[in-house]
mmCIF file of C-alpha atoms in Angstrom:
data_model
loop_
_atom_site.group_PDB
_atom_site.id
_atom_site.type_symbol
_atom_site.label_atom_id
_atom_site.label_comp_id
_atom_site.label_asym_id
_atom_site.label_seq_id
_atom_site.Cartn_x
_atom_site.Cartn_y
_atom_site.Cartn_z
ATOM 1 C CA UNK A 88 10.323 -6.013 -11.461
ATOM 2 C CA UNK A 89 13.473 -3.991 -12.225
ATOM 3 C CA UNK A 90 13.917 -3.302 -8.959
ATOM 4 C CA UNK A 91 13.549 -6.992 -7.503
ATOM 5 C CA UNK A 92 16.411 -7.652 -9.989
ATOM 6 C CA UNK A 93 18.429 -4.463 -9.351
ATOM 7 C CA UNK A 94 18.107 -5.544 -5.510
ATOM 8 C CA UNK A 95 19.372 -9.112 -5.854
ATOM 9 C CA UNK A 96 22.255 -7.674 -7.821
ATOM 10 C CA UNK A 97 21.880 -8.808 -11.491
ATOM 11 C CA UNK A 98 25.084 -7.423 -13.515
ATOM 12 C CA UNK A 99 27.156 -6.734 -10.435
ATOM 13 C CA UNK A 100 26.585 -9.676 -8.085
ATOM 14 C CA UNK A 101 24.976 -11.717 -10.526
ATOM 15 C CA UNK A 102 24.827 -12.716 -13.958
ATOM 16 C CA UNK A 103 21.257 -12.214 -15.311
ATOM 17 C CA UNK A 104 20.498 -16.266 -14.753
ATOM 18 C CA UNK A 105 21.982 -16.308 -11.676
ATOM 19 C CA UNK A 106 19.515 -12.993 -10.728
ATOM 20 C CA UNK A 107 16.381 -15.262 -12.575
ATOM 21 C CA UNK A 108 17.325 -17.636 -10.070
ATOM 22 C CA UNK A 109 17.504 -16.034 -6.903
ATOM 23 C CA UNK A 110 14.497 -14.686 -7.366
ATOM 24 C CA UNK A 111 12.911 -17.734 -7.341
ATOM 25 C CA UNK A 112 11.808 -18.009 -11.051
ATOM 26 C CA UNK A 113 12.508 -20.839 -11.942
ATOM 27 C CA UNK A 114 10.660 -24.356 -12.024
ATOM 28 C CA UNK A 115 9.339 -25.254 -8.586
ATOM 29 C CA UNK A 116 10.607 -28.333 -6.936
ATOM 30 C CA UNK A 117 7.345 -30.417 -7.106
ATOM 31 C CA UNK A 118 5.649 -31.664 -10.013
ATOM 32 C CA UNK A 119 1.784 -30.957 -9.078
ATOM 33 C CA UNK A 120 2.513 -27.480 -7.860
ATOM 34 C CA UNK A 121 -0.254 -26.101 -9.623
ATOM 35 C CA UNK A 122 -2.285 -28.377 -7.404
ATOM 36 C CA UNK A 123 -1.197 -26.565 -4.215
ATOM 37 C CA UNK A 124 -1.494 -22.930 -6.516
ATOM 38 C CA UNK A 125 -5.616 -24.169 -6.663
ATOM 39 C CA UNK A 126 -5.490 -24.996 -3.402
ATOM 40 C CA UNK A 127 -4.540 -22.128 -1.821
ATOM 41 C CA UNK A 128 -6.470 -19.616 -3.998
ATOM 42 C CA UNK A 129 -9.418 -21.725 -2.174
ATOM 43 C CA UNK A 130 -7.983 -21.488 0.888
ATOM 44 C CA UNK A 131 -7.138 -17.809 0.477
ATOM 45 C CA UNK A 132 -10.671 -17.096 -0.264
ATOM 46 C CA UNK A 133 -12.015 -18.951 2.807
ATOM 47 C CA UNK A 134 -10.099 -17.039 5.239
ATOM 48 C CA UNK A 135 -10.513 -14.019 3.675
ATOM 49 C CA UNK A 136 -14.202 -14.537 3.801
ATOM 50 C CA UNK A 137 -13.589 -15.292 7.239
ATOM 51 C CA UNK A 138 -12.012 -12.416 8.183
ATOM 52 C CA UNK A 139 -14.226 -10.163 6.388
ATOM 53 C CA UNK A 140 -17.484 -11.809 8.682
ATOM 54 C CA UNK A 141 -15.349 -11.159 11.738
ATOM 55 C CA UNK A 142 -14.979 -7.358 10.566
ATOM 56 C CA UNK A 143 -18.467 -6.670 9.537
ATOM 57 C CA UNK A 144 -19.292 -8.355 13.435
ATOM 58 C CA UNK A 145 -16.429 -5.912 14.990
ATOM 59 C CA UNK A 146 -15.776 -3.140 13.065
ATOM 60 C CA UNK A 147 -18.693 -2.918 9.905
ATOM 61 C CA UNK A 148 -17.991 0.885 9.834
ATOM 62 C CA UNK A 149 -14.519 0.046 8.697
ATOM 63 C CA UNK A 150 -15.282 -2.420 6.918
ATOM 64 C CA UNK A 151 -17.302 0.153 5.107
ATOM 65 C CA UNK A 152 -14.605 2.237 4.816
ATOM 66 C CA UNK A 153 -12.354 -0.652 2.991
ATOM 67 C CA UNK A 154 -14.912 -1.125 0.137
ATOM 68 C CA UNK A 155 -15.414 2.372 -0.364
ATOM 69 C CA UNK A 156 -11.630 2.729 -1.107
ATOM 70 C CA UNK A 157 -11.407 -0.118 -2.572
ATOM 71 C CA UNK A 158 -14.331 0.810 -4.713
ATOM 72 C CA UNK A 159 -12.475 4.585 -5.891
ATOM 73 C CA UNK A 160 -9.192 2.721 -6.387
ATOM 74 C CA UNK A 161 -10.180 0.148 -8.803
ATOM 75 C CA UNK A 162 -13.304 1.875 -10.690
ATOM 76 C CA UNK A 163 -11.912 2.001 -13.879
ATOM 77 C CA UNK A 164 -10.944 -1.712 -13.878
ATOM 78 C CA UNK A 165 -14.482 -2.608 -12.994
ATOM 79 C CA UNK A 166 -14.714 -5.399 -16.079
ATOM 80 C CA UNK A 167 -13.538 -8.558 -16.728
ATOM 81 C CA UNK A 168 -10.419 -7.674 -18.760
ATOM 82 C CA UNK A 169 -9.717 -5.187 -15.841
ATOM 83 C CA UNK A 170 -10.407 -7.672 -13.323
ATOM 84 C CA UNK A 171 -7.825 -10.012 -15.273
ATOM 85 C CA UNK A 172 -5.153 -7.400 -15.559
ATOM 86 C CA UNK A 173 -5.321 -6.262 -12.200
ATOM 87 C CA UNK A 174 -5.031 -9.815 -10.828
ATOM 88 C CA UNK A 175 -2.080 -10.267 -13.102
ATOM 89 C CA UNK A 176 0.088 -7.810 -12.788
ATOM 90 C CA UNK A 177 0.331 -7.324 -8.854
ATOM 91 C CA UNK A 178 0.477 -10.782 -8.305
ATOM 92 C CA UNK A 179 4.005 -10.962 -10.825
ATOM 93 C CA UNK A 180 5.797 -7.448 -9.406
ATOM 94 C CA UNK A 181 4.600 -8.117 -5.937
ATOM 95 C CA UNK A 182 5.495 -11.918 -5.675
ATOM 96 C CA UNK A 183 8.842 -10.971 -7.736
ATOM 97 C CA UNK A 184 9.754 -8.653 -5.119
ATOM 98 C CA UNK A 185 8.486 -10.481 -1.603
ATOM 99 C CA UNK A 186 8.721 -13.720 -2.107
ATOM 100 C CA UNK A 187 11.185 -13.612 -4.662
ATOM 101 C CA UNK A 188 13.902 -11.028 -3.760
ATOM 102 C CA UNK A 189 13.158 -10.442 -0.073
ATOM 103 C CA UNK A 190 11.820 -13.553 1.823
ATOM 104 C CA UNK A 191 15.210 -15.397 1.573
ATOM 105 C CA UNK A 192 17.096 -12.788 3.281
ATOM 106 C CA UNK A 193 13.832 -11.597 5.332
ATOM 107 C CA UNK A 194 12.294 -14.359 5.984
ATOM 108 C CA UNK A 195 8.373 -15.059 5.808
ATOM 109 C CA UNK A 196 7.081 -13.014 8.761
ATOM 110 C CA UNK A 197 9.018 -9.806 8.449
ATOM 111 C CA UNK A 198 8.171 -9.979 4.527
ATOM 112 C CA UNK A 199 4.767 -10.466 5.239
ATOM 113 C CA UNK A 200 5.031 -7.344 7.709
ATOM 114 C CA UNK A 201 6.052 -5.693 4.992
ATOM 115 C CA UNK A 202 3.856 -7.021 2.045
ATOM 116 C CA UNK A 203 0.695 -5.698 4.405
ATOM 117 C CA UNK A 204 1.908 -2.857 5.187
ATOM 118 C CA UNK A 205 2.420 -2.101 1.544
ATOM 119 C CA UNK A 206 -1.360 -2.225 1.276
ATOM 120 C CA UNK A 207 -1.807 1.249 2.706
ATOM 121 C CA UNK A 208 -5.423 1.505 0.917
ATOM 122 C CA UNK A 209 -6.353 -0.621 3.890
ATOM 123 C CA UNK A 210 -5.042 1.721 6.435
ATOM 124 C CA UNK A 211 -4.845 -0.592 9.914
ATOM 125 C CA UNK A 212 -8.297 -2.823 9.411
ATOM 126 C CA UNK A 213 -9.165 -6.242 9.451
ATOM 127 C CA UNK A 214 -8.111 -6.395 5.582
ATOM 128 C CA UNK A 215 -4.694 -5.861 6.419
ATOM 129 C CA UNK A 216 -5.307 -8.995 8.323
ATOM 130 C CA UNK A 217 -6.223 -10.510 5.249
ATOM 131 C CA UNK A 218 -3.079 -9.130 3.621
ATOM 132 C CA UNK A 219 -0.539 -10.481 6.468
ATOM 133 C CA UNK A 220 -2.218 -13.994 6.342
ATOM 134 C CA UNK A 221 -1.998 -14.214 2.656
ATOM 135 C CA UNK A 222 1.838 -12.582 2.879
ATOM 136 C CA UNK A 223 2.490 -15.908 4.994
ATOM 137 C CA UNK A 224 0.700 -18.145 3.212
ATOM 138 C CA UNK A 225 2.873 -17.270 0.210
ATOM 139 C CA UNK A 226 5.645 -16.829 1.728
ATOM 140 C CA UNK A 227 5.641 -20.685 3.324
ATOM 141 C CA UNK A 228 4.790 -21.493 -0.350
ATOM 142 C CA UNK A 229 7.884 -19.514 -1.534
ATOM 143 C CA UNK A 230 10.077 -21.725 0.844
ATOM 144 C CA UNK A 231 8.551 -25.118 0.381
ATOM 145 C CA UNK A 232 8.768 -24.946 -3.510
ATOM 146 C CA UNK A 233 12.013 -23.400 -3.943
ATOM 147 C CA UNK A 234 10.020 -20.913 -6.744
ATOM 148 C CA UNK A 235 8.393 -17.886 -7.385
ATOM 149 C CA UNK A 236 5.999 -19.431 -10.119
ATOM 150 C CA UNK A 237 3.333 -20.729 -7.601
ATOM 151 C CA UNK A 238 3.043 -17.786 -5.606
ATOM 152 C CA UNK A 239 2.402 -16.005 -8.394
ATOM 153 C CA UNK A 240 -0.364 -17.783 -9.707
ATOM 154 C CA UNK A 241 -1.788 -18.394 -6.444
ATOM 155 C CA UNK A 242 -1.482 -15.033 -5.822
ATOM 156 C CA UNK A 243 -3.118 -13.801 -9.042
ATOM 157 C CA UNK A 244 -5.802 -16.190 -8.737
ATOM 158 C CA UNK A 245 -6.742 -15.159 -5.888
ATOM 159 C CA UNK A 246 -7.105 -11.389 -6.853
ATOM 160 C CA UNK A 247 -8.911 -12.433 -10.049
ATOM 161 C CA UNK A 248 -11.475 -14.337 -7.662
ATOM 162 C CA UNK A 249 -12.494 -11.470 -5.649
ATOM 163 C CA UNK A 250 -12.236 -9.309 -8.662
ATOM 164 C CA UNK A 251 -14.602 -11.346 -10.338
ATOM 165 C CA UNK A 252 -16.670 -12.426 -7.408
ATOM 166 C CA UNK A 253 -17.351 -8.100 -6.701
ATOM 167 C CA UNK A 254 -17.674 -7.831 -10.347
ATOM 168 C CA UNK A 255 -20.525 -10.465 -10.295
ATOM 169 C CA UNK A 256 -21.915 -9.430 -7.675
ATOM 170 C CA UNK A 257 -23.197 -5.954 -8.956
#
């Protein structure tokens, strides 16, 4: 978060409401934007699962290779609290930082070039695929709301979906 803020300038360029602002937190335009949030955690979730089918089809020893690392990476948050937490927190430094600090001078694509490639658990797989698509998806979100705020909870829902949905699945 600090350095989403440091980046956009707060206390040099910017006052510290003016830095608030250009990152995007703020209000969003609309008035059902948690409606759109819902929406695309759905959405999210069906192409990811869509993805993921096209991977196991293509590729199911890297595909193996994802969950395993995904598996080591996020052992120790393998409960519902954990699940929570790690769906929170990424989704507010992350969308902070991408959609709030770097896709207005970026722009969408090239952020979500970078938000993937961020992901280096991944390595180059079909769930950096996953990452790209969802990089755009909030990104275009970013843009047409004016705000940070939905991306964020899309973006934590989302994570708290498939945390929940492995977690369930054990």
């Amino acid at each position: 978060l600090l350095l989403s803020f440091v980046g956009v300038g707060i206390f040099v360029r910017r006052s510290p409401r003016e830095a608030t602002e250009r990152l995007g937190l703020l209000p969003p335009r609309q008035r059902r934007w948690w409606l759109v949030a819902v929406v695309g955690i759905f959405a999210f979730l069906a192409i990811a699962y869509g993805i993921e089918r096209v991977a196991d089809t293509l590729s199911p020893s890297s595909q193996q290779q994802v969950t395993n690392a995904t598996n080591v990476l996020f052992s120790h948050f393998n409960n519902p609290l954990g699940v929570i937490l790690l769906g929170l927190m990424p989704a507010v430094v992350e969308e902070t930082l991408f959609r709030g600090a770097l896709v207005p001078r970026l722009g969408v694509l090239v952020t979500a070039v970078l938000f993937a490639a961020l992901h280096t658990q991944y390595a180059v797989t079909f769930a950096t695929l996953e990452v790209f698509v969802l990089g755009i998806g909030l990104g275009l979100l970013r843009v047409r709301s004016g705000s940070t705020l939905p991306c964020m909870v899309t973006h934590a829902g989302y994570n708290i979906a498939v945390g929940l949905l492995g977690f369930l699945a054990k």
